[in-house]
Short mmCIF file of C-alpha atoms in Angstrom, two decimals:
data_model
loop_
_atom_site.label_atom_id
_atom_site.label_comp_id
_atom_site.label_asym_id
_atom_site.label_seq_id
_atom_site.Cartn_x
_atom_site.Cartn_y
_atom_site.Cartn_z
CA UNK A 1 87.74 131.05 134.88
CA UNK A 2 90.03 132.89 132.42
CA UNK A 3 88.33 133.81 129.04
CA UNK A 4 90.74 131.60 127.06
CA UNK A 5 89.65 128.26 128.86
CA UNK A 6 89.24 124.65 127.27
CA UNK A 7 87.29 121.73 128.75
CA UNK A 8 88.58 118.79 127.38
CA UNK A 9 87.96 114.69 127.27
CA UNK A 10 91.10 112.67 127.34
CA UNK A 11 89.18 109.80 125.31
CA UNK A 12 89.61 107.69 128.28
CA UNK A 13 86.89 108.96 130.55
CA UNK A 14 88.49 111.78 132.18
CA UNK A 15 87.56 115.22 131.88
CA UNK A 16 90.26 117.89 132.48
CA UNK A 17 90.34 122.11 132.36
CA UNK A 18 93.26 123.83 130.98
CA UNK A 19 93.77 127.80 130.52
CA UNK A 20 97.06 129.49 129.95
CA UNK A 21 97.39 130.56 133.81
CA UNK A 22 96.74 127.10 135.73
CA UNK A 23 97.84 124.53 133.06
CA UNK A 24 95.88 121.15 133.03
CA UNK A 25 93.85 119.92 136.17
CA UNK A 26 91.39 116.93 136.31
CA UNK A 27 87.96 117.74 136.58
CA UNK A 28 85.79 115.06 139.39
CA UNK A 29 82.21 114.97 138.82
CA UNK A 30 81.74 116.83 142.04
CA UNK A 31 83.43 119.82 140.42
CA UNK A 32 86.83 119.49 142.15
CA UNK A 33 90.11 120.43 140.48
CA UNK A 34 93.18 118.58 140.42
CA UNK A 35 95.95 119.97 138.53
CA UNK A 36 97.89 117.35 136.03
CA UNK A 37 101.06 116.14 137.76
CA UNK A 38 104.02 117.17 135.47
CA UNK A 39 101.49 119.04 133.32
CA UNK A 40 100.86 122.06 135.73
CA UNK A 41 102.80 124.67 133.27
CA UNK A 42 100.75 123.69 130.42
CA UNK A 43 98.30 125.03 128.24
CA UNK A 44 95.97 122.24 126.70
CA UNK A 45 94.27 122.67 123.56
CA UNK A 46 93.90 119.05 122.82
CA UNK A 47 94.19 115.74 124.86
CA UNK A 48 94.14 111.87 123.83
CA UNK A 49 94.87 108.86 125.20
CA UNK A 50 96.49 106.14 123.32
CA UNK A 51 96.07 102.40 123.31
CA UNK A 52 99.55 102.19 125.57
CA UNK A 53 97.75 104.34 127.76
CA UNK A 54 100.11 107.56 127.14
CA UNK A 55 98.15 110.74 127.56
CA UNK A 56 99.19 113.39 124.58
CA UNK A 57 98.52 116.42 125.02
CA UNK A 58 98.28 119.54 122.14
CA UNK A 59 99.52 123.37 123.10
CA UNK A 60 99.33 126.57 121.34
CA UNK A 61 102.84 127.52 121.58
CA UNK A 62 105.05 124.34 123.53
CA UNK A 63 104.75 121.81 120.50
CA UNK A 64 103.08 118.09 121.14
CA UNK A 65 103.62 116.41 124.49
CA UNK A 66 103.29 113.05 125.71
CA UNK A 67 102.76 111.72 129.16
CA UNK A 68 103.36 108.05 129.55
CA UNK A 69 102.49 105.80 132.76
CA UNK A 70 105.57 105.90 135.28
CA UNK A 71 106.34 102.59 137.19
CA UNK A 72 108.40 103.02 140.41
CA UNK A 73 109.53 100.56 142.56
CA UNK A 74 110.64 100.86 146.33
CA UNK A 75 113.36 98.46 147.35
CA UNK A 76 113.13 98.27 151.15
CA UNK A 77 115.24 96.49 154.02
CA UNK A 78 113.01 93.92 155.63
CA UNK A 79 114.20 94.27 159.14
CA UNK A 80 114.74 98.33 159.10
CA UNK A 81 111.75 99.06 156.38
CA UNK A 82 112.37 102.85 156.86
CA UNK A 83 116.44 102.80 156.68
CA UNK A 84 117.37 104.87 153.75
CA UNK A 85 119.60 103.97 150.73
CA UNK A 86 122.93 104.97 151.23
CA UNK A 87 124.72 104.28 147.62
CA UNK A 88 124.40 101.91 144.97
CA UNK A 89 126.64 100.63 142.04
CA UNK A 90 125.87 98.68 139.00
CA UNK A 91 126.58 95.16 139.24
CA UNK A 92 127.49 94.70 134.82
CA UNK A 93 124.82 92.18 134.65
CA UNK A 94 121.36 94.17 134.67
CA UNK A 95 121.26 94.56 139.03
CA UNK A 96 122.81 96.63 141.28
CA UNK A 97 124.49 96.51 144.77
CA UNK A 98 123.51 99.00 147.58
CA UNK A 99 124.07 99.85 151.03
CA UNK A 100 121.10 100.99 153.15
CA UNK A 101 121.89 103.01 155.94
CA UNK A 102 124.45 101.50 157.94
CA UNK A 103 123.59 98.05 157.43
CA UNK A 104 124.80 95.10 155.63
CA UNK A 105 126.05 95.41 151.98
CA UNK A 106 123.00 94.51 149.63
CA UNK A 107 122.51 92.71 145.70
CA UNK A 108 119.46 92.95 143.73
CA UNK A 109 119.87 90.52 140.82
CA UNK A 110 118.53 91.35 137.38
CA UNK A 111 115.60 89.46 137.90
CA UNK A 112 114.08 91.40 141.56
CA UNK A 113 115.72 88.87 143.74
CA UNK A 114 117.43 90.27 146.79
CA UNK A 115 120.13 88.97 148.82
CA UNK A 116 121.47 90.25 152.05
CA UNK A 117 125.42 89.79 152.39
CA UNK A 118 126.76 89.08 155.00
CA UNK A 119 129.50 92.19 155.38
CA UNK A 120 129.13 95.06 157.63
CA UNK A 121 132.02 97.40 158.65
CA UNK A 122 133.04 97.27 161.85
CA UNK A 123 131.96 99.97 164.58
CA UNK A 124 135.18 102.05 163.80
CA UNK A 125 134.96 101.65 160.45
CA UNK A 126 131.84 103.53 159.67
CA UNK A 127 129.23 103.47 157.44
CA UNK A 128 129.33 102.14 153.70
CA UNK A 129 130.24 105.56 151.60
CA UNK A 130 131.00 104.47 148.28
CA UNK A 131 130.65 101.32 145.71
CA UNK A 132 132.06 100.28 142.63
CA UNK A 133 132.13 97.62 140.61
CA UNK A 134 134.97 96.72 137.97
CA UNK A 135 133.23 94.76 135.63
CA UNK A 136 136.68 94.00 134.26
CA UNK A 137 137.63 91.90 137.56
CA UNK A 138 134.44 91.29 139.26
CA UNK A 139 135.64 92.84 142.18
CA UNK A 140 133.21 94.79 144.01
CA UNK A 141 135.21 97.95 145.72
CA UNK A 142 133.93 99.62 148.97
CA UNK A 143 134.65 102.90 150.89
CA UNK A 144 133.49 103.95 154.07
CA UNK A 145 132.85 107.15 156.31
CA UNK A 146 135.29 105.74 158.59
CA UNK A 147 138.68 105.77 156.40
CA UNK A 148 138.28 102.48 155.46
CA UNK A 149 139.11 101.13 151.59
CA UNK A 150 138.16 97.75 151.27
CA UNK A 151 137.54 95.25 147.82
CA UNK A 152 135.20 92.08 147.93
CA UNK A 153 136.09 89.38 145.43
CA UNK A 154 135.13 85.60 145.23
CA UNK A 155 133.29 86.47 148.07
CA UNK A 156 135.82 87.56 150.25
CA UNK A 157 135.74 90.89 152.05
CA UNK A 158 139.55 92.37 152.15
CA UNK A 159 140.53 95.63 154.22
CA UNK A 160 142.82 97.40 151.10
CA UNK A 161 144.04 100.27 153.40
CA UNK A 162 142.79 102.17 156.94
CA UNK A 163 143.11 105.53 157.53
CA UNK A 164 144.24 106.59 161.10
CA UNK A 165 141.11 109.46 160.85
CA UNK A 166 137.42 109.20 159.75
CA UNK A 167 137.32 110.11 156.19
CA UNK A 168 134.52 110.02 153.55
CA UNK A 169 135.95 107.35 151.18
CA UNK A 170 135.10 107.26 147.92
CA UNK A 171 136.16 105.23 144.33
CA UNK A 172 135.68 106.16 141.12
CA UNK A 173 137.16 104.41 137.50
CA UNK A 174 138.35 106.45 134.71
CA UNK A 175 138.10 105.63 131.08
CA UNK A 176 142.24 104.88 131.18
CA UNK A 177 141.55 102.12 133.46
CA UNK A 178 143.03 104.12 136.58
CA UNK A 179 141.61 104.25 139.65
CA UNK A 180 141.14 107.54 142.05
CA UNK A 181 140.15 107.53 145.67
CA UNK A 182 139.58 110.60 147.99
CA UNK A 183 139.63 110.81 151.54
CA UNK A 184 142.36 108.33 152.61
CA UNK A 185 145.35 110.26 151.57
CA UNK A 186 144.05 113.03 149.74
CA UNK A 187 142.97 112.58 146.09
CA UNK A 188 144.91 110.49 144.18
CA UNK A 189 145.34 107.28 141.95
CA UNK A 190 145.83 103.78 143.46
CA UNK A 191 148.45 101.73 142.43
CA UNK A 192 148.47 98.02 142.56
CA UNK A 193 151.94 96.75 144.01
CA UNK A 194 153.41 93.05 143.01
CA UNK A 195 152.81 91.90 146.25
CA UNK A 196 149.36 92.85 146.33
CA UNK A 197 149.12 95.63 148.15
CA UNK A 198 147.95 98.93 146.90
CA UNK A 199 148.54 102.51 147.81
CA UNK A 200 147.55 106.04 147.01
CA UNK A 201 149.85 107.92 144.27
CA UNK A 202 149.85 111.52 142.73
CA UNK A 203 148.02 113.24 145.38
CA UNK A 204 146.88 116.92 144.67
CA UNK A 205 147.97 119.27 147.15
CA UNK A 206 146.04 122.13 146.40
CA UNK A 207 143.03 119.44 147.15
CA UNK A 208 144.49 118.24 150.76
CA UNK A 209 141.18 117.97 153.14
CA UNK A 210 138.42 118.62 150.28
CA UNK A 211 135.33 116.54 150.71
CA UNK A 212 134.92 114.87 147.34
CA UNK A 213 132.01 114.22 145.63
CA UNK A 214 132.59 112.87 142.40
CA UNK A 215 135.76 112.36 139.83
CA UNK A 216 135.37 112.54 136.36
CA UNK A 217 136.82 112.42 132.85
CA UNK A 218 137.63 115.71 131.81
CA UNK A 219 137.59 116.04 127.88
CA UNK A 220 140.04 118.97 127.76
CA UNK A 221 142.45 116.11 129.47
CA UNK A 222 143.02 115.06 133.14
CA UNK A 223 140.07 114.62 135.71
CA UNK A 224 137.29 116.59 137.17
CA UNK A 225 137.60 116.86 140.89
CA UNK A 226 134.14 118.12 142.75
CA UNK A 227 133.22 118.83 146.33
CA UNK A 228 132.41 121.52 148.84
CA UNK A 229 135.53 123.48 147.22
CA UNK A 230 134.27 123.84 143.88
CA UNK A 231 135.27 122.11 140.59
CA UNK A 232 138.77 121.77 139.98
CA UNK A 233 140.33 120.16 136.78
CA UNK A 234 143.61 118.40 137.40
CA UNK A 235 146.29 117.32 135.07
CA UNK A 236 149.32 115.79 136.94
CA UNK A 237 148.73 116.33 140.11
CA UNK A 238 147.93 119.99 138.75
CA UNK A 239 145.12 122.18 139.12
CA UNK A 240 145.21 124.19 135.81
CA UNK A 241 140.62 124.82 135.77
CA UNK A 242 138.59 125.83 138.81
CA UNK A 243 135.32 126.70 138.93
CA UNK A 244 135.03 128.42 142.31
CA UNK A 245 132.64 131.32 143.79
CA UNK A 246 136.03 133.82 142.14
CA UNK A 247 135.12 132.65 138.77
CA UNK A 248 131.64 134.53 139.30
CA UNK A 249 129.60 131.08 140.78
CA UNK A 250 126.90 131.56 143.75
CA UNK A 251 128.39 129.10 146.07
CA UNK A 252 130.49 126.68 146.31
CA UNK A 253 129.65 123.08 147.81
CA UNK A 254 128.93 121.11 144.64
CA UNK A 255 127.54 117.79 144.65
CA UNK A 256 127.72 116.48 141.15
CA UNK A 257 129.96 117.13 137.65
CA UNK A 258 128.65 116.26 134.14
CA UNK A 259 130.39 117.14 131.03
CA UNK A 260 128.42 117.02 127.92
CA UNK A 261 129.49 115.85 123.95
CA UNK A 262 129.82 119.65 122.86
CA UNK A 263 132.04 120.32 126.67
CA UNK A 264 129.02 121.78 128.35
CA UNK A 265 129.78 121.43 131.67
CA UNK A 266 126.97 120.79 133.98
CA UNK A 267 127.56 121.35 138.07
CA UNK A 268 125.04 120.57 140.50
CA UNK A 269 124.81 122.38 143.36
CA UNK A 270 123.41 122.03 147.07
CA UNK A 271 121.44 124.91 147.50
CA UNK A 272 122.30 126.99 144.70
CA UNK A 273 120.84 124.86 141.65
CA UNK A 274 122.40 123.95 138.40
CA UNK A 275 125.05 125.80 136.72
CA UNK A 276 125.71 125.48 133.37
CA UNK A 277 129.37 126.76 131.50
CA UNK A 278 129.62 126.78 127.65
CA UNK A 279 133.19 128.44 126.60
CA UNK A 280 133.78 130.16 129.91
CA UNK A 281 130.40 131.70 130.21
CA UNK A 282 128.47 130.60 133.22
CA UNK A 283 124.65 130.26 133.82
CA UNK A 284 123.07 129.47 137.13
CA UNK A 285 119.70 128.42 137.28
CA UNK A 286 117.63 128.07 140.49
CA UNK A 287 113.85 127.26 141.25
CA UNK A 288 113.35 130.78 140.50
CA UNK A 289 114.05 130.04 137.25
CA UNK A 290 111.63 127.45 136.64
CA UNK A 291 114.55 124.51 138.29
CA UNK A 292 112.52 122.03 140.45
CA UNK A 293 115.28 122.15 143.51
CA UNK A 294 117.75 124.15 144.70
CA UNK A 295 119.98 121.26 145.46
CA UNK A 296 121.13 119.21 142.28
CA UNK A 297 122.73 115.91 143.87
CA UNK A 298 122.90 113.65 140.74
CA UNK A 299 123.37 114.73 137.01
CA UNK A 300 122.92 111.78 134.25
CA UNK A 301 122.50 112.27 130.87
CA UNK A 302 119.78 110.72 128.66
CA UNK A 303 119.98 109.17 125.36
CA UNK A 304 117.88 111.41 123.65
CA UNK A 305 120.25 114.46 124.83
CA UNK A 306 117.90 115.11 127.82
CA UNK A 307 119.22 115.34 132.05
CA UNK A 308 118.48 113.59 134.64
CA UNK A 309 118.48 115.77 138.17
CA UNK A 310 118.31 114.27 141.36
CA UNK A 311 117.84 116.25 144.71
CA UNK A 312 116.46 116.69 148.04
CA UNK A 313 112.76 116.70 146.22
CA UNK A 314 113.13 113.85 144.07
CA UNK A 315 114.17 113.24 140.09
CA UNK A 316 113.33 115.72 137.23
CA UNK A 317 114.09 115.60 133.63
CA UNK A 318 115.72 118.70 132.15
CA UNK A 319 114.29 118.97 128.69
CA UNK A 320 116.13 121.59 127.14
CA UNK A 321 119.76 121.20 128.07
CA UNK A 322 120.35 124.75 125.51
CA UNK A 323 118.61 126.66 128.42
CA UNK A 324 116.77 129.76 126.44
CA UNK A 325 115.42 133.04 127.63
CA UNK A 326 112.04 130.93 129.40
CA UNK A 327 114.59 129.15 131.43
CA UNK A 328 114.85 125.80 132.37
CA UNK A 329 112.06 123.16 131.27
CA UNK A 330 111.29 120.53 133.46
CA UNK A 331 109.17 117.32 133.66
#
């Protein structure tokens, strides 16, 4: 073992090694090591469990941590267990809505129960793509793979518009109230006629035949526009940012857009991690920076100031969003 090596009791029983080259692993009484899930980068100089069961954990040099008891749930179809989850949406009332696979549209309630609706696109009209819920109308909106932009309210499914081709249809609501859609007629804003029909306005040219991934407020005005393109901030039907492999990024097909309260902005990546701008300057960090995927699919931010990343490997927390010289720190 390496000279600078604790054995340490966690006050609960366990018995666990740390040194400043393997982190934290459990010690079994048969002399087997496990190393400390989440803890692997650290160097223990003190453990304790509380009465909550948390785990806390003392270091030399990377302050106090605490490790507290994860609960995860699995939600799984009962007649295609192994069918992934496509999409979900918040429902405004503590449950969400979700579409596994290519199967019928899904609610979970706030209290666990599940409920199968009866709605499934037609063979056409592809898969479920994209939900969103308006918790100012209760209307539930829904976008396929196959072109297809369709609302369910009072629960009634209606068709809003078809494409003639098999687009990726997504939905997103801005903090004006406006909708914007992508892959009907380009990227634009819907507009809701008298009559009750609604069509796509103020498309972006530049943008014709991008595959979107997200839309998002942009704080410097208009909306963030990302997908295998780049990131593109659009004013009018105007591109007047882009963030684009020319503006010094390592690729280009970006899955997800976050813009933080001192307009950070945060773009995940698939394949070439999370890049971070602050005033023009960009950062790109990878797993060979200390990132836990090269693929950064989802990008929420916490309330204590900390990100969520989702990607192909699962969810990580990003615990200093000010990325310093030792790189990015996750948990």
């Amino acid at each position: 073992l390496p000279l600078q090596t604790h054995v340490l009791s966690d006050g609960a029983g366990g018995i666990h090694l740390s040194d400043d080259i393997d982190g934290i692993r459990q010690l079994a009484r048969d002399g087997r090591e496990t190393p400390l899930e989440g803890a692997q980068r650290l160097f223990a100089i003190s453990l304790m469990t509380d009465a909550a069961g948390a785990l806390w954990i003392g270091t030399p040099g990377k302050g106090l941590w605490q490790m507290r008891p994860a609960g995860v749930d699995l939600l799984r179809s009962l007649a295609v267990p192994d069918a992934p989850g496509r999409v979900v949406a918040p429902d405004g009332k503590g449950g969400m809505w979700l579409a596994m696979s290519c199967m019928s549209l899904w609610h979970l309630d706030a209290e666990g129960r599940q409920v199968a609706w009866p709605i499934k696109m037609n063979g056409g009209e592809g898969c479920i793509h994209g939900l969103l819920h308006d918790a100012a109308t209760g209307v539930l909106w829904i976008g396929t793979s196959g072109g297809v932009l369709a609302r369910l309210a009072d629960g009634r499914i209606e068709r809003v518009i078809v494409s003639a081709q098999e687009d990726q249809v997504g939905i997103w609501k801005l903090r004006d109230g406006s909708f914007w859609t992508a892959g009907l007629l380009g990227i634009g804003r819907l507009r809701f006629l008298r009559d009750g029909r609604v069509d796509v306005v103020g498309q972006v040219p530049e943008l014709v035949g991008m595959e979107v991934k997200q839309v998002r407020d942009a704080r410097a005005g208009g909306v963030w526009v990302v997908g295998d393109r780049g990131a593109f901030r659009v004013v009018d039907a105007t591109v007047v940012e882009r963030w684009t492999p020319a503006q010094g990024i390592r690729g280009r097909f970006f899955r997800a857009l976050h813009e933080d309260v001192d307009g950070v902005l945060w773009i995940g990546s698939y394949g070439n991690g999370l890049i971070r701008i602050e005033r023009g300057v960009v950062r790109q960090y990878t797993e060979a920076d200390g990132l836990f995927d090269d693929t950064v699919s989802c990008i929420l931010p916490a309330s204590d100031g900390h990100l969520w990343l989702a990607g192909n490997r699962g969810i990580g927390l990003l615990l200093n969003p000010r990325i310093g010289e030792e790189g990015p720190l996750m948990r």
